[in-house]
Short mmCIF file of C-alpha atoms in Angstrom, two decimals:
data_model
loop_
_atom_site.label_atom_id
_atom_site.label_comp_id
_atom_site.label_asym_id
_atom_site.label_seq_id
_atom_site.Cartn_x
_atom_site.Cartn_y
_atom_site.Cartn_z
CA UNK A 116 -68.91 -8.45 212.03
CA UNK A 117 -65.11 -7.09 211.50
CA UNK A 118 -63.16 -6.21 214.37
CA UNK A 119 -61.34 -3.81 212.90
CA UNK A 120 -58.75 -3.01 215.50
CA UNK A 121 -57.02 -5.09 218.33
CA UNK A 122 -54.62 -4.41 220.91
CA UNK A 123 -52.38 -7.78 222.30
CA UNK A 124 -49.47 -9.00 223.07
CA UNK A 125 -47.61 -10.03 220.17
CA UNK A 126 -45.98 -13.55 219.53
CA UNK A 127 -44.38 -15.05 216.76
CA UNK A 128 -45.93 -17.71 214.72
CA UNK A 129 -43.04 -18.54 212.35
CA UNK A 130 -44.78 -19.77 208.73
CA UNK A 131 -48.52 -19.80 210.54
CA UNK A 132 -48.55 -22.50 207.69
CA UNK A 133 -50.55 -24.37 210.54
CA UNK A 134 -52.93 -24.08 213.71
CA UNK A 135 -50.63 -23.51 216.72
CA UNK A 136 -50.22 -26.87 218.17
CA UNK A 137 -51.06 -25.17 221.76
CA UNK A 138 -52.47 -22.17 223.06
CA UNK A 139 -49.76 -19.75 222.06
CA UNK A 140 -51.64 -18.14 219.74
CA UNK A 141 -55.14 -17.61 222.04
CA UNK A 142 -55.72 -13.90 222.70
CA UNK A 143 -52.38 -12.33 220.94
CA UNK A 144 -51.92 -10.42 217.47
CA UNK A 145 -49.80 -13.16 215.39
CA UNK A 146 -46.63 -12.40 213.31
CA UNK A 147 -46.51 -14.69 210.30
CA UNK A 148 -43.60 -14.67 207.85
CA UNK A 149 -44.49 -14.76 204.12
CA UNK A 150 -43.85 -18.24 202.49
CA UNK A 151 -45.19 -21.72 201.45
CA UNK A 152 -49.12 -21.29 202.55
CA UNK A 153 -51.21 -18.64 201.38
CA UNK A 154 -52.08 -15.44 203.14
CA UNK A 155 -55.78 -16.87 203.50
CA UNK A 156 -54.86 -20.13 204.96
CA UNK A 157 -51.95 -18.62 207.07
CA UNK A 158 -54.91 -15.90 208.45
CA UNK A 159 -57.42 -18.67 208.52
CA UNK A 160 -54.42 -20.75 211.12
CA UNK A 161 -54.25 -17.87 213.02
CA UNK A 162 -58.01 -17.26 213.63
CA UNK A 163 -59.03 -20.96 213.84
CA UNK A 164 -56.24 -21.01 217.11
CA UNK A 165 -57.41 -18.01 218.55
CA UNK A 166 -55.08 -14.81 217.45
CA UNK A 167 -57.14 -11.97 217.27
CA UNK A 168 -54.82 -10.16 214.60
CA UNK A 169 -52.77 -11.36 212.06
CA UNK A 170 -49.44 -9.71 210.38
CA UNK A 171 -47.87 -11.26 207.97
CA UNK A 172 -44.00 -9.81 206.48
CA UNK A 173 -43.05 -10.00 203.23
CA UNK A 174 -39.78 -13.03 202.75
CA UNK A 175 -38.24 -10.40 200.38
CA UNK A 176 -37.23 -6.86 200.13
CA UNK A 177 -40.31 -4.51 199.63
CA UNK A 178 -43.79 -3.82 200.74
CA UNK A 179 -46.15 -7.09 201.02
CA UNK A 180 -49.06 -6.61 198.31
CA UNK A 181 -51.13 -9.74 199.41
CA UNK A 182 -54.38 -10.51 199.32
CA UNK A 183 -57.28 -13.01 201.05
CA UNK A 184 -59.08 -13.50 197.70
CA UNK A 185 -62.75 -12.45 197.21
CA UNK A 186 -64.89 -15.14 198.58
CA UNK A 187 -65.77 -13.37 201.66
CA UNK A 188 -67.84 -16.61 203.39
CA UNK A 189 -63.89 -18.14 203.83
CA UNK A 190 -62.29 -14.92 205.29
CA UNK A 191 -61.87 -14.86 209.08
CA UNK A 192 -63.12 -12.06 210.91
CA UNK A 193 -59.91 -10.73 212.65
CA UNK A 194 -57.40 -8.03 211.44
CA UNK A 195 -54.89 -8.72 209.09
CA UNK A 196 -52.43 -6.84 207.29
CA UNK A 197 -49.18 -7.26 205.23
CA UNK A 198 -45.77 -5.13 205.85
CA UNK A 199 -42.76 -5.19 204.89
CA UNK A 200 -40.07 -7.54 205.36
CA UNK A 201 -37.68 -4.95 207.23
CA UNK A 202 -40.49 -4.25 209.54
CA UNK A 203 -41.71 -7.85 210.17
CA UNK A 204 -37.92 -8.17 210.73
CA UNK A 205 -37.76 -5.85 213.44
CA UNK A 206 -40.94 -6.99 215.07
CA UNK A 207 -39.58 -10.71 215.66
CA UNK A 208 -36.25 -9.40 216.93
CA UNK A 209 -36.81 -6.34 219.37
CA UNK A 210 -40.91 -6.48 220.21
CA UNK A 211 -41.99 -10.31 220.92
CA UNK A 212 -44.43 -10.19 223.77
CA UNK A 213 -44.62 -6.26 223.56
CA UNK A 214 -48.58 -4.68 223.22
CA UNK A 215 -49.14 -4.58 219.52
CA UNK A 216 -52.38 -2.78 217.85
CA UNK A 217 -53.54 -3.62 214.32
CA UNK A 218 -55.68 -0.69 213.15
CA UNK A 219 -57.18 -2.15 209.73
CA UNK A 220 -60.18 0.28 209.66
CA UNK A 221 -59.84 2.70 206.29
CA UNK A 222 -60.24 6.13 207.21
CA UNK A 223 -62.29 8.09 204.58
CA UNK A 224 -61.38 11.73 204.00
CA UNK A 225 -64.39 12.61 201.98
CA UNK A 226 -63.57 16.62 201.90
CA UNK A 227 -60.83 16.90 199.23
CA UNK A 228 -59.00 15.23 196.64
CA UNK A 229 -56.62 11.67 196.92
CA UNK A 230 -53.82 10.71 195.03
CA UNK A 231 -53.97 6.80 194.35
CA UNK A 232 -52.52 5.18 191.44
CA UNK A 233 -52.94 1.47 189.58
CA UNK A 234 -54.86 0.39 186.89
CA UNK A 235 -57.96 1.14 189.68
CA UNK A 236 -57.32 4.74 188.80
CA UNK A 237 -56.12 4.36 185.63
CA UNK A 238 -59.52 2.15 184.00
CA UNK A 239 -61.82 5.00 184.52
CA UNK A 240 -59.60 7.46 182.63
CA UNK A 241 -59.14 5.33 180.06
CA UNK A 242 -62.56 4.53 179.45
CA UNK A 243 -63.29 8.01 179.86
CA UNK A 244 -61.11 8.79 177.05
CA UNK A 245 -62.23 5.88 174.85
CA UNK A 246 -66.10 6.60 174.82
CA UNK A 247 -64.75 10.13 174.10
CA UNK A 248 -63.12 9.70 170.67
CA UNK A 249 -65.88 6.71 170.04
CA UNK A 250 -68.45 9.54 169.98
CA UNK A 251 -66.62 11.47 167.27
CA UNK A 252 -67.49 8.69 165.07
CA UNK A 253 -69.81 5.56 166.29
CA UNK A 254 -68.69 3.37 163.79
CA UNK A 255 -65.34 2.69 164.13
CA UNK A 256 -64.92 -0.53 166.27
CA UNK A 257 -63.81 -0.81 169.15
CA UNK A 258 -60.62 -3.00 168.32
CA UNK A 259 -60.24 0.74 165.93
CA UNK A 260 -60.36 2.52 169.33
CA UNK A 261 -57.92 0.24 171.18
CA UNK A 262 -55.16 0.52 168.18
CA UNK A 263 -55.23 4.10 168.51
CA UNK A 264 -55.14 4.41 172.30
CA UNK A 265 -52.35 1.93 171.80
CA UNK A 266 -50.07 3.44 168.88
CA UNK A 267 -50.25 6.90 170.48
CA UNK A 268 -49.91 6.77 174.00
CA UNK A 269 -46.98 8.29 175.34
CA UNK A 270 -44.17 5.61 176.49
CA UNK A 271 -43.30 6.01 179.87
CA UNK A 272 -41.29 2.91 181.01
CA UNK A 273 -39.51 0.37 179.09
CA UNK A 274 -40.17 0.37 175.40
CA UNK A 275 -43.54 -0.60 174.61
CA UNK A 276 -46.33 -2.42 176.71
CA UNK A 277 -45.09 -2.93 180.45
CA UNK A 278 -45.89 -3.77 183.69
CA UNK A 279 -45.25 -0.54 185.50
CA UNK A 280 -47.14 1.89 182.99
CA UNK A 281 -48.86 -0.74 180.59
CA UNK A 282 -48.98 1.19 177.28
CA UNK A 283 -48.61 4.74 178.89
CA UNK A 284 -49.65 8.15 178.93
CA UNK A 285 -52.97 8.17 177.02
CA UNK A 286 -53.32 11.11 174.43
CA UNK A 287 -56.84 11.81 173.60
CA UNK A 288 -56.30 13.93 170.82
CA UNK A 289 -53.59 11.97 169.08
CA UNK A 290 -55.32 8.74 169.25
CA UNK A 291 -58.62 11.17 167.12
CA UNK A 292 -56.01 12.08 165.21
CA UNK A 293 -54.86 8.77 164.29
CA UNK A 294 -57.97 7.73 163.28
CA UNK A 295 -59.25 10.21 161.30
CA UNK A 296 -56.14 9.88 159.29
CA UNK A 297 -56.67 6.44 158.75
#
């Protein structure tokens, strides 16, 4: 069972690229800097050395968006979280040996709307619009539907496809009009 909340003294683990050679991580929250080893290896090293939680901080400006992968059989059963470089540097400079809580419990609010972003939220909308357009003429091919969605999307970022906005904001009516004019 995954322990989702831990409170213990904070210790610096450096890069956490190898298990601790002594007992310095036993019963501690271990602060690890990003670099060299994967987030999974760092968390395995912390858990294998007796650490109760791993906090991995970025080595470049901005938030840390890391993953432990999807093989649940190798992910250690300790809380692991990522933080921005400035937060990690502050912990390292001013909070080593202090009692630190790492809480990775997800609190779900089920009685209201939530705001999320990214491909996980965009995908169902695009699929729904594609299905709606396709229902207007089932003889259209998936390539035709895709092309219509791409060429009629409202460009929001850098011109053309870009990593932040993809093709842009989907425009269902424009895509349908495009296909019907072909």
